[in-house]
CSV table of C-alpha atoms in Angstrom, one decimal:
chain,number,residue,atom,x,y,z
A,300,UNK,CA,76.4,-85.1,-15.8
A,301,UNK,CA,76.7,-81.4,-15.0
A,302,UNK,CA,75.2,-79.9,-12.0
A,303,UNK,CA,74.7,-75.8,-11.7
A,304,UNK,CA,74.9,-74.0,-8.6
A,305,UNK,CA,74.2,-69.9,-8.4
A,306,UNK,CA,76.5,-67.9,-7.6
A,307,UNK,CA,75.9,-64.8,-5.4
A,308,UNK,CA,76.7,-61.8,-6.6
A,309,UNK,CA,79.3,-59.4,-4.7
A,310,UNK,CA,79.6,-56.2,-3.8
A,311,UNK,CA,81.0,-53.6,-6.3
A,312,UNK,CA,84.7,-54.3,-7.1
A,313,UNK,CA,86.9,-52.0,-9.0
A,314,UNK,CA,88.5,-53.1,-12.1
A,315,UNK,CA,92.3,-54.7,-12.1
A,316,UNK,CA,94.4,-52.2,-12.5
A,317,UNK,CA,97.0,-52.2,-15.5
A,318,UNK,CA,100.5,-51.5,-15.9
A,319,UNK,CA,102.2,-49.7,-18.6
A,320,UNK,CA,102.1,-52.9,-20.8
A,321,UNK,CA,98.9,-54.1,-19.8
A,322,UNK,CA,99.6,-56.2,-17.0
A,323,UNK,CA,98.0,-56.2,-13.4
A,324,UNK,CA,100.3,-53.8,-11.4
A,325,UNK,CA,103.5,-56.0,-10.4
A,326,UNK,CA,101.9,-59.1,-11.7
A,327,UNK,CA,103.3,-60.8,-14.1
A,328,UNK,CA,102.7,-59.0,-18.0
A,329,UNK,CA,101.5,-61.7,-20.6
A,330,UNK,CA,100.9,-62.0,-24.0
A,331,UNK,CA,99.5,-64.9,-26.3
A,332,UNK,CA,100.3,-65.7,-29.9
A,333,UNK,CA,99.1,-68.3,-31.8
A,334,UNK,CA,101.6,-70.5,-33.4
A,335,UNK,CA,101.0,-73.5,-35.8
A,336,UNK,CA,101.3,-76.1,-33.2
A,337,UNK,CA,100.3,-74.3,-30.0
A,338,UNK,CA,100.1,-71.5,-28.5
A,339,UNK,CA,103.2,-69.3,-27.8
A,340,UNK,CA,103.1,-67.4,-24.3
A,341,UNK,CA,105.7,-64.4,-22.9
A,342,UNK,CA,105.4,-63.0,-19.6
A,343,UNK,CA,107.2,-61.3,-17.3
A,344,UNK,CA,107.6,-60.5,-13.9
A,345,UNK,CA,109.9,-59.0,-11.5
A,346,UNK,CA,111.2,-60.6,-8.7
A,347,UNK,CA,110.1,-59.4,-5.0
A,348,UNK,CA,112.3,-57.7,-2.6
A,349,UNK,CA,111.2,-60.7,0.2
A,350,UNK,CA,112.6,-63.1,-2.1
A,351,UNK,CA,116.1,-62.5,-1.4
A,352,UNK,CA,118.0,-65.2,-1.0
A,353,UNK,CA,115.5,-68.2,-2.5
A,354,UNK,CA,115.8,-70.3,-4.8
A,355,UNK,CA,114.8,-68.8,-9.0
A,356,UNK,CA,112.4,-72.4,-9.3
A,357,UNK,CA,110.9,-71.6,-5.8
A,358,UNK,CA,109.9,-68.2,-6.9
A,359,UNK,CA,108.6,-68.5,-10.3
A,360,UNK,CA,106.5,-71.1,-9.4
A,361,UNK,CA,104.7,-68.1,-7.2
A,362,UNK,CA,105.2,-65.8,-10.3
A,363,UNK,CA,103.1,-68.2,-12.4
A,364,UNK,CA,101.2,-70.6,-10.1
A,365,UNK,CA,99.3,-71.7,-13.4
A,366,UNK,CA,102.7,-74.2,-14.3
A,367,UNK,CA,104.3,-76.7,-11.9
A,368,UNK,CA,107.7,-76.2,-10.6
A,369,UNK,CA,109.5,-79.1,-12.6
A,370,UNK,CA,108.0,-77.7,-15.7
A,371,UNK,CA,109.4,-74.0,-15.0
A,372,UNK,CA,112.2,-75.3,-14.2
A,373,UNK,CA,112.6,-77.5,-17.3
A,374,UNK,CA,112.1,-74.3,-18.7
A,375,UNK,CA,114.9,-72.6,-17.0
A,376,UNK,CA,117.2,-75.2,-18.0
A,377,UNK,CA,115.9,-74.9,-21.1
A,378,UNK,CA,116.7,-71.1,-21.8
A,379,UNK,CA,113.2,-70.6,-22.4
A,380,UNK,CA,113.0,-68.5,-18.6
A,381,UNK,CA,116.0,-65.9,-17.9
A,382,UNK,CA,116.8,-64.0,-15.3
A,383,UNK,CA,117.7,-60.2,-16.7
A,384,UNK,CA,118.2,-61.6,-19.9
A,385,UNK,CA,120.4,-63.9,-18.9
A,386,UNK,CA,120.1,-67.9,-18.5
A,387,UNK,CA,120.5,-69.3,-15.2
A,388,UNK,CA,119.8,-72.4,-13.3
A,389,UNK,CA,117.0,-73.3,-11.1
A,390,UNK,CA,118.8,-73.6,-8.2
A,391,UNK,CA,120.0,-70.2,-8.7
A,392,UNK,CA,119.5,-67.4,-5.7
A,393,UNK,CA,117.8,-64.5,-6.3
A,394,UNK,CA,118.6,-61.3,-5.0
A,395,UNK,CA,115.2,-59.7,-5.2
A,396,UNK,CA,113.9,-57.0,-8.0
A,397,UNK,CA,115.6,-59.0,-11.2
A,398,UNK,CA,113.5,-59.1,-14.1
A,399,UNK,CA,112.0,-62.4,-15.0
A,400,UNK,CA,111.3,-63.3,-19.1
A,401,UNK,CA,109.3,-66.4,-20.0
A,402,UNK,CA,109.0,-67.0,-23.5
A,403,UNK,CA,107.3,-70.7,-24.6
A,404,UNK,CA,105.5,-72.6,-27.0
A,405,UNK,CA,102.5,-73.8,-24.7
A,406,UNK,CA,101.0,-77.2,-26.6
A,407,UNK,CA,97.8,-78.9,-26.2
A,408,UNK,CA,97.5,-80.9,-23.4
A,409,UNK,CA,96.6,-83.6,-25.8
A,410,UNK,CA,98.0,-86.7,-23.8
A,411,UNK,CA,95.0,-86.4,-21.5
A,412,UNK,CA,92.3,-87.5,-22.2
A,413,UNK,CA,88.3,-86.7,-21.7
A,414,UNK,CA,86.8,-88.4,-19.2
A,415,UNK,CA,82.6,-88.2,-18.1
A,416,UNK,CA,83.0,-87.3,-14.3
A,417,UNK,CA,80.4,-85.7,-12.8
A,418,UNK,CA,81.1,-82.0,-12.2
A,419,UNK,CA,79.6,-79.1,-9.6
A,420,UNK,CA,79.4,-75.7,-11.1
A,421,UNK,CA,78.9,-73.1,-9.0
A,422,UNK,CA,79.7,-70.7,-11.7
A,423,UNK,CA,80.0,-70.4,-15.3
A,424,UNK,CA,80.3,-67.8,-17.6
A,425,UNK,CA,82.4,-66.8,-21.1
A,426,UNK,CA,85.9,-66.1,-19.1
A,427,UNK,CA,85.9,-68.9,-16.2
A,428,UNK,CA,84.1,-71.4,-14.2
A,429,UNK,CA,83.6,-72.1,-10.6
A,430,UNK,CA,84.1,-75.9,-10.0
A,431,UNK,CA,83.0,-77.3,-6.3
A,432,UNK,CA,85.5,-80.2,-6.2
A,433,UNK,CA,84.6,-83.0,-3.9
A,434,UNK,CA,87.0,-85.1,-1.9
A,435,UNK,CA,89.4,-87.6,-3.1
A,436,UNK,CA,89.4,-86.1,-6.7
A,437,UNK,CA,92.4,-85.4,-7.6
A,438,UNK,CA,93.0,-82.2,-9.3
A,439,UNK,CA,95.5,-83.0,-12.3
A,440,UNK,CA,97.0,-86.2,-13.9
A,441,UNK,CA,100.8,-87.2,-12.6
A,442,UNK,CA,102.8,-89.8,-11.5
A,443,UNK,CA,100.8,-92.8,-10.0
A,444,UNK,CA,97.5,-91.4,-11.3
A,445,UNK,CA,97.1,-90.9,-15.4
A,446,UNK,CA,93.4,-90.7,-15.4
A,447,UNK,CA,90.2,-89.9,-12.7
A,448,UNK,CA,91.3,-86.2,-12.2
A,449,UNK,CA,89.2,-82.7,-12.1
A,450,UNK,CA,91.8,-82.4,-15.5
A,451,UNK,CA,90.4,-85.1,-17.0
A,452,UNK,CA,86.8,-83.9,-16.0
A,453,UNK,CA,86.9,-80.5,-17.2
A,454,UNK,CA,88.2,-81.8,-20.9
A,455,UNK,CA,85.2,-83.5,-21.0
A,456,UNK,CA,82.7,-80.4,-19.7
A,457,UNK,CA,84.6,-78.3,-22.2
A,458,UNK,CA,87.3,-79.7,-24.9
A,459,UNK,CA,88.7,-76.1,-25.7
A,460,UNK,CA,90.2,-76.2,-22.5
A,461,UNK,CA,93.0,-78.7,-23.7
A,462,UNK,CA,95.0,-75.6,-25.3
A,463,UNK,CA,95.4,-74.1,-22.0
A,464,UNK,CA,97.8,-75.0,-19.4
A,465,UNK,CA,96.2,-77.4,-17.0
A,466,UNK,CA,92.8,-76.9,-18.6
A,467,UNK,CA,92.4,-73.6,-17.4
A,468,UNK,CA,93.4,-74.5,-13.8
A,469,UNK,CA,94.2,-71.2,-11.9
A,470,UNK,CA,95.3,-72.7,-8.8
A,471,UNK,CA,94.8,-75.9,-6.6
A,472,UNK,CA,93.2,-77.6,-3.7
A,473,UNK,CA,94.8,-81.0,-1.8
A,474,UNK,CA,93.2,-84.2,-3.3
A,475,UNK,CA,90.9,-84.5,0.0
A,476,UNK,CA,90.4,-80.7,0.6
A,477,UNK,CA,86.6,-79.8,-0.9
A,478,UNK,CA,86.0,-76.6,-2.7
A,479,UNK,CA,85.7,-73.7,-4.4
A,480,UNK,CA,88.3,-73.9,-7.6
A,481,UNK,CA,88.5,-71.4,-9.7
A,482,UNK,CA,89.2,-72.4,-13.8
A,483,UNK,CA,89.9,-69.9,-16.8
A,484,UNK,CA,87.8,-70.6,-20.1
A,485,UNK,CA,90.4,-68.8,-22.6
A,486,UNK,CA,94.0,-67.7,-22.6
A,487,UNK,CA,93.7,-64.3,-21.9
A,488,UNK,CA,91.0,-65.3,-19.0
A,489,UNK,CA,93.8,-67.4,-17.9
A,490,UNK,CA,96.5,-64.7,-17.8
A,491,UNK,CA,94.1,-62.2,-16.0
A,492,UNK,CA,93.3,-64.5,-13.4
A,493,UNK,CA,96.4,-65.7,-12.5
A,494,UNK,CA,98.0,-62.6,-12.7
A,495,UNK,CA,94.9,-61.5,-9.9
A,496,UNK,CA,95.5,-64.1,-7.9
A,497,UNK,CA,99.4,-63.4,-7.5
A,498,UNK,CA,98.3,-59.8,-7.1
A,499,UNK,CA,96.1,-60.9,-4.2
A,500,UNK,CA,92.8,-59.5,-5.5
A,501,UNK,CA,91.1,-62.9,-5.8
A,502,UNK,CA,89.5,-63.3,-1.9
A,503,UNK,CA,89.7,-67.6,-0.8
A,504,UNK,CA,87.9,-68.4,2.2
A,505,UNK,CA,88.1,-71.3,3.6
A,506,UNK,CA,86.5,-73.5,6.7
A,507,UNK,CA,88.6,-75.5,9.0
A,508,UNK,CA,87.7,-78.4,11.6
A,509,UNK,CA,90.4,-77.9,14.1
A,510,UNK,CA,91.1,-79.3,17.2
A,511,UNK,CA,91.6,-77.5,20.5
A,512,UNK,CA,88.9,-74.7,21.2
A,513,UNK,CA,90.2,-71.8,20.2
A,514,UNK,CA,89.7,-68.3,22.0
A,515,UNK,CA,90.1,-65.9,19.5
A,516,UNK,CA,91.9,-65.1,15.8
A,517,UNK,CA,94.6,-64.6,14.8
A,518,UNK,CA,97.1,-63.9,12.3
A,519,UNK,CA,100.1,-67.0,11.1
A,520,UNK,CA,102.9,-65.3,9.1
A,521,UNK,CA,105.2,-68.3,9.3
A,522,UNK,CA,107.8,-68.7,6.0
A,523,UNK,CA,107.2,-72.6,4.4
A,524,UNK,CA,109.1,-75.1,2.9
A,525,UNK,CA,110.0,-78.6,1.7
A,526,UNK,CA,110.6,-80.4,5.8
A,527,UNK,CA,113.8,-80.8,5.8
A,528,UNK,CA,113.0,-85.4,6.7
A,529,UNK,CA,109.9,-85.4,4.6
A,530,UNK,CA,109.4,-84.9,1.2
A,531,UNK,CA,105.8,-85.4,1.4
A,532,UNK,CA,105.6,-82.9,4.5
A,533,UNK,CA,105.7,-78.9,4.1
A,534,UNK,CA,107.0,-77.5,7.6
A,535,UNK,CA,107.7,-74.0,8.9
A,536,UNK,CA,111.6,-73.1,8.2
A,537,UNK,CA,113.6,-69.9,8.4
A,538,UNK,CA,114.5,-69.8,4.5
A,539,UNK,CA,110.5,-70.5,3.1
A,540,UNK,CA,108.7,-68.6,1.4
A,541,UNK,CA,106.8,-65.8,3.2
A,542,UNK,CA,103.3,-67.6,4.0
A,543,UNK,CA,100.4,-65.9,5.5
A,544,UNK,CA,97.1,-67.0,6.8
A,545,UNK,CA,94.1,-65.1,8.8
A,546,UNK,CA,92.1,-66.7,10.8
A,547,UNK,CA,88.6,-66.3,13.1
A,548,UNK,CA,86.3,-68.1,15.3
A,549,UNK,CA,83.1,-69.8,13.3
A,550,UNK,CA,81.9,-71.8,15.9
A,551,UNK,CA,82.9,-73.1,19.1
A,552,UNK,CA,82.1,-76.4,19.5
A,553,UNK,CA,83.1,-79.0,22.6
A,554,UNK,CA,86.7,-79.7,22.4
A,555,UNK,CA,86.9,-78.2,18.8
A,556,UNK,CA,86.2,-74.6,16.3
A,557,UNK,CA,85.7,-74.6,12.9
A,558,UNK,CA,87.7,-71.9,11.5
A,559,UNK,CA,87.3,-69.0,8.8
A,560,UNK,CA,90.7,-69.0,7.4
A,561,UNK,CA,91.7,-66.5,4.8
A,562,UNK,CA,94.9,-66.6,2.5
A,563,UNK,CA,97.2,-64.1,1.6
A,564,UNK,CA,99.7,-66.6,0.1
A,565,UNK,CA,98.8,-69.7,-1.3
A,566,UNK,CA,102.0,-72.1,-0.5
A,567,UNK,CA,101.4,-75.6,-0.5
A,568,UNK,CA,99.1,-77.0,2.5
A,569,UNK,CA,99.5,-73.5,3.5
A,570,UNK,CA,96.1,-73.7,6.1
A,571,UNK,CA,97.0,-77.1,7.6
A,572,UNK,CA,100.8,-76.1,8.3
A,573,UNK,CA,100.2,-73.1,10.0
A,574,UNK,CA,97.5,-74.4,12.2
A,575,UNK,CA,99.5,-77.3,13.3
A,576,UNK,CA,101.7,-74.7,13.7
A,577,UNK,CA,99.3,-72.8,15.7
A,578,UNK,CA,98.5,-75.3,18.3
A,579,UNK,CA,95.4,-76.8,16.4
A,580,UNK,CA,95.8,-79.0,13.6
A,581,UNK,CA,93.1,-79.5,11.3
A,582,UNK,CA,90.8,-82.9,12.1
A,583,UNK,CA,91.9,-85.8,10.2
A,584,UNK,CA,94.6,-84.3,8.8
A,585,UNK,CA,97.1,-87.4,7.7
A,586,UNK,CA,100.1,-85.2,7.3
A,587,UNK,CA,99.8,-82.8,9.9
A,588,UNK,CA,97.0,-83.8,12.0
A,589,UNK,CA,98.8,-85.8,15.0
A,590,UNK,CA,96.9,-88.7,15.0
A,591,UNK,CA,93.1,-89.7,16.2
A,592,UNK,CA,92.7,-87.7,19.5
A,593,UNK,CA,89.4,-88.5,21.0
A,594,UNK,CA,87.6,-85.7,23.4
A,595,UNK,CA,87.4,-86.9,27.1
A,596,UNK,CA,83.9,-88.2,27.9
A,597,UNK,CA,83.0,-88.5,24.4
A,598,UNK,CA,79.7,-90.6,23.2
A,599,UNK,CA,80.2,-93.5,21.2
A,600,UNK,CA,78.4,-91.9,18.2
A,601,UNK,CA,81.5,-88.8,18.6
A,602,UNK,CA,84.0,-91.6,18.4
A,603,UNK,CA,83.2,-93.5,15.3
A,604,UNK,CA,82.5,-90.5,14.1
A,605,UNK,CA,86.0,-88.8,14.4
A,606,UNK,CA,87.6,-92.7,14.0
A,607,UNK,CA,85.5,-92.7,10.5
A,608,UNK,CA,86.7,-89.3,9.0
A,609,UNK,CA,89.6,-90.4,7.0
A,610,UNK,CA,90.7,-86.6,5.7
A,611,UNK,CA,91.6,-83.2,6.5
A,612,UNK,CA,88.5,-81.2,7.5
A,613,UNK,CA,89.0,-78.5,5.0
A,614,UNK,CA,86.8,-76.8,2.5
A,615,UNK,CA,87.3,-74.1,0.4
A,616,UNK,CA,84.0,-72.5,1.2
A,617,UNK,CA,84.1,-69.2,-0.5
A,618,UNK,CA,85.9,-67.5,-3.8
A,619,UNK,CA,85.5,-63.5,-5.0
A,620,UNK,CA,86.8,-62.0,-7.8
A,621,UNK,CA,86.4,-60.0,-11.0
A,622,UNK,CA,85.8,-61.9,-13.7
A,623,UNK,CA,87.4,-61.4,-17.2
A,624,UNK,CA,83.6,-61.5,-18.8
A,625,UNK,CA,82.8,-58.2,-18.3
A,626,UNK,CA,84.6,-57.2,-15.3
A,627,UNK,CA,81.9,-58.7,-13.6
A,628,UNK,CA,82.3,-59.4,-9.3
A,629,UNK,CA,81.6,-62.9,-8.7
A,630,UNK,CA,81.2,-64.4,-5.3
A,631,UNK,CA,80.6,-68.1,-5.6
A,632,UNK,CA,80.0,-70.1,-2.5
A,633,UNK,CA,80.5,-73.7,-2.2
A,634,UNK,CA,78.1,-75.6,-0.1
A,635,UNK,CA,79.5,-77.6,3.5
A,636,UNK,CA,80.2,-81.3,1.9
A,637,UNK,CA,78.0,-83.7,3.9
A,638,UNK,CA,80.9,-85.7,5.3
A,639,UNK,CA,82.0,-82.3,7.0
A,640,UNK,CA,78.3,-81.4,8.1
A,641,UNK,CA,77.8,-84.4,9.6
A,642,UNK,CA,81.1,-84.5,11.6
A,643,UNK,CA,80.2,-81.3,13.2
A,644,UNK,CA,76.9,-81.9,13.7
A,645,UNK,CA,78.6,-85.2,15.9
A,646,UNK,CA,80.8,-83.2,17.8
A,647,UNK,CA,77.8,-79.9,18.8
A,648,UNK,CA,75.9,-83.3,19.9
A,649,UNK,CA,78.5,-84.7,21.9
C-alpha cells in the first residue's frame, strides 16, 4: 500500500547551472547510453583541492555518492575509473585537481527482487520521489540482509527503477534514522540529482534529540573517518574527509534540545559524530550515544521512556531542491515519527 503526502512548495530557486559539457559546475559531467544489456554511464569529475593527500576510493565515493565504495573501487581495479587517463589503485593518494574518468556498463539490478512494503510518499513526480522512510528499514540489500529493504520496496512501487543504480537512490539515511530520502525516477534525473547534491544545492534538514541543554548554535567542521579500533564506528581524525554540520536551538527542553542540524557534507553518521563530538550526543544513539543517562529527578514515566527508545533520535525532517521535472522547487517535509514525538513530549512533561 502507497501512502501520499503533499509537499510544500518552496520559494523560487534558480536553475542548476551547467558547465561547458553539460554538467553542474564542478560536479561530476555524465552521460548515458544505452547498451544491449544495460546501460552504459561516463562521468567525470575533478578532484578537489581539500582532497590532498586521501585516499582515490575515499574520494570518489564523494564524487559519485550514488555507488558504494567497494563497487568504485572494484571499478578502479578494474580500469573502468582512471585517474588522468591513467589506471591506478584505490588506495592510491591524490593530490587534489586530477581529472577523474568513469566509464561502465551499469546492469539491472535484477538480483533483487520486488517486494510489497508499505511506502510514504511525500513527493512524486516524472523525475523523482520523496520517500519518508521509517525506522529500522533498511535502505539497500547487503551482507546479512538480502531482502526487507527501502530497495526492495521501491522495485515494487515502480519496477523501472531496477535499471538504475540503487533504484534511483540519491543518497542514504542510517537503518534507524527516519526521513526524508530523496529517489531519482530515470537516468538522467539520477545524474542531475546527484550531481546537485555533491554540488551542495540540495538543502537536508534534519532534527536531533540530544542530550545536554544546549545554549546556542553552532557550527562542527571536524574531518571524519573509519575509527581507527572500530570498524563499525566513524570518529573525528586528522586525515578524514572535510565534514561539516550546522546546527540551532529547536527547543529547549529539561536536561535536553532538539536540534535543527543542516549538512554541508554528507559523510557517514555525519550528524551523530560531530555531536558526540560536540558535547551532546544524540539520545539513544547505540554507536555514539554513551549509554542510557537518566536526568536527575526524573518521573518514572521519563525513565521507561528514555530506557524504551532503542535508537538514535534522528529524523530527516526536511529536503529542498530543484527537480529535474521541470525545474520545479520542491520542499517536502517529513512529519515527526511518533516514537520521536512521544519521547519529547516525555521529557517537556518531566
Amino acid at each position: 500500500m502507497i501512502t501520499e503526502r503533499r509537499s510544500t512548495p518552496a520559494a523560487p530557486a534558480e536553475p542548476v547551472q551547467s558547465g561547458p559539457q553539460g554538467g553542474p559546475q564542478g560536479g561530476p559531467q555524465t552521460g548515458p547510453q544505452t547498451g544491449n544489456d544495460g546501460q552504459q554511464r561516463r562521468a567525470s569529475a575533478t578532484v578537489p583541492e581539500d582532497a590532498v593527500g586521501s585516499r582515490l576510493d575515499q574520494v570518489v565515493a564523494g564524487l559519485f555518492p550514488e555507488y558504494s565504495r567497494s563497487r568504485l573501487s572494484e571499478w578502479i581495479r578494474a580500469g573502468a575509473l582512471t585517474v588522468d587517463d591513467r589506471p591506478s589503485k584505490p588506495s592510491q593518494r591524490l593530490l587534489g585537481g586530477e581529472r577523474i574518468q568513469l566509464q561502465v556498463e551499469i546492469v539491472s539490478e535484477k538480483n533483487d527482487a520486488p517486494e510489497a512494503i508499505e511506502l510514504a510518499v511525500l513527493h512524486s513526480d516524472a523525475a523523482c520521489l520523496v520517500i519518508d522512510k521509517p525506522a529500522g528499514l533498511t535502505v539497500h540489500p547487503g551482507a546479512g540482509q538480502a531482502s526487507g529493504t527501502l530497495v526492495n520496496a521501491l522495485l515494487h512501487h515502480d519496477p523501472e527503477l531496477a535499471a538504475l543504480p540503487r533504484a534511483g537512490l540519491v543518497h542514504r539515511l542510517d537503518k534507524d534514522t527516519t526521513g526524508a530520502l530523496l529517489v531519482a525516477r530515470t537516468a538522467q534525473a539520477h545524474e542531475r540529482l546527484s550531481a546537485a547534491l555533491q554540488e551542495r544545492t540540495i538543502e537536508r534538514e534534519y532534527l536531533a534529540l540530544v542530550r545536554g541543554e544546549v545554549i546556542a548554535g553552532d557550527t562542527v567542521s571536524a574531518p571524519l573517518g573509519r575509527h581507527p579500533r572500530d570498524r563499525l564506528r566513524q570518529a573525528v581524525v586528522e586525515d578524514g574527509r572535510p565534514a561539516v554540520s550546522h546546527y540551532r536551538v529547536h527547543e529547549r527542553l529539561p536536561g535536553h534540545t532538539v536540534l535543527a542540524v543542516a549538512l554541508e557534507t554528507g559523510r557517514t553518521h555525519q550528524i551523530r559524530v560531530h555531536l558526540a563530538h560536540a558535547g551532546f550526543p544524540v539520545v539513544g544513539d547505540p554507536l555514539y550515544g554513551g549509554g542510557l543517562r537518566l536526568p536527575r529527578g526524573a518521573s518514572q514515566a521519563l525513565q521507561t521512556a528514555l530506557r524504551d527508545f532503542r535508537r538514535q533520535a534522528l529524523h530527516a525532517c526536511r529536503l529542498a531542491f530543484v527537480s529535474p521535472d521541470g525545474e520545479q522547487p520542491v520542499a517536502a517535509l517529513a512529519p515527526l515519527p511518533a516514537d520521536m514525538a512521544a519521547l519529547i513530549e516525555a521529557i517537556r512533561a518531566g
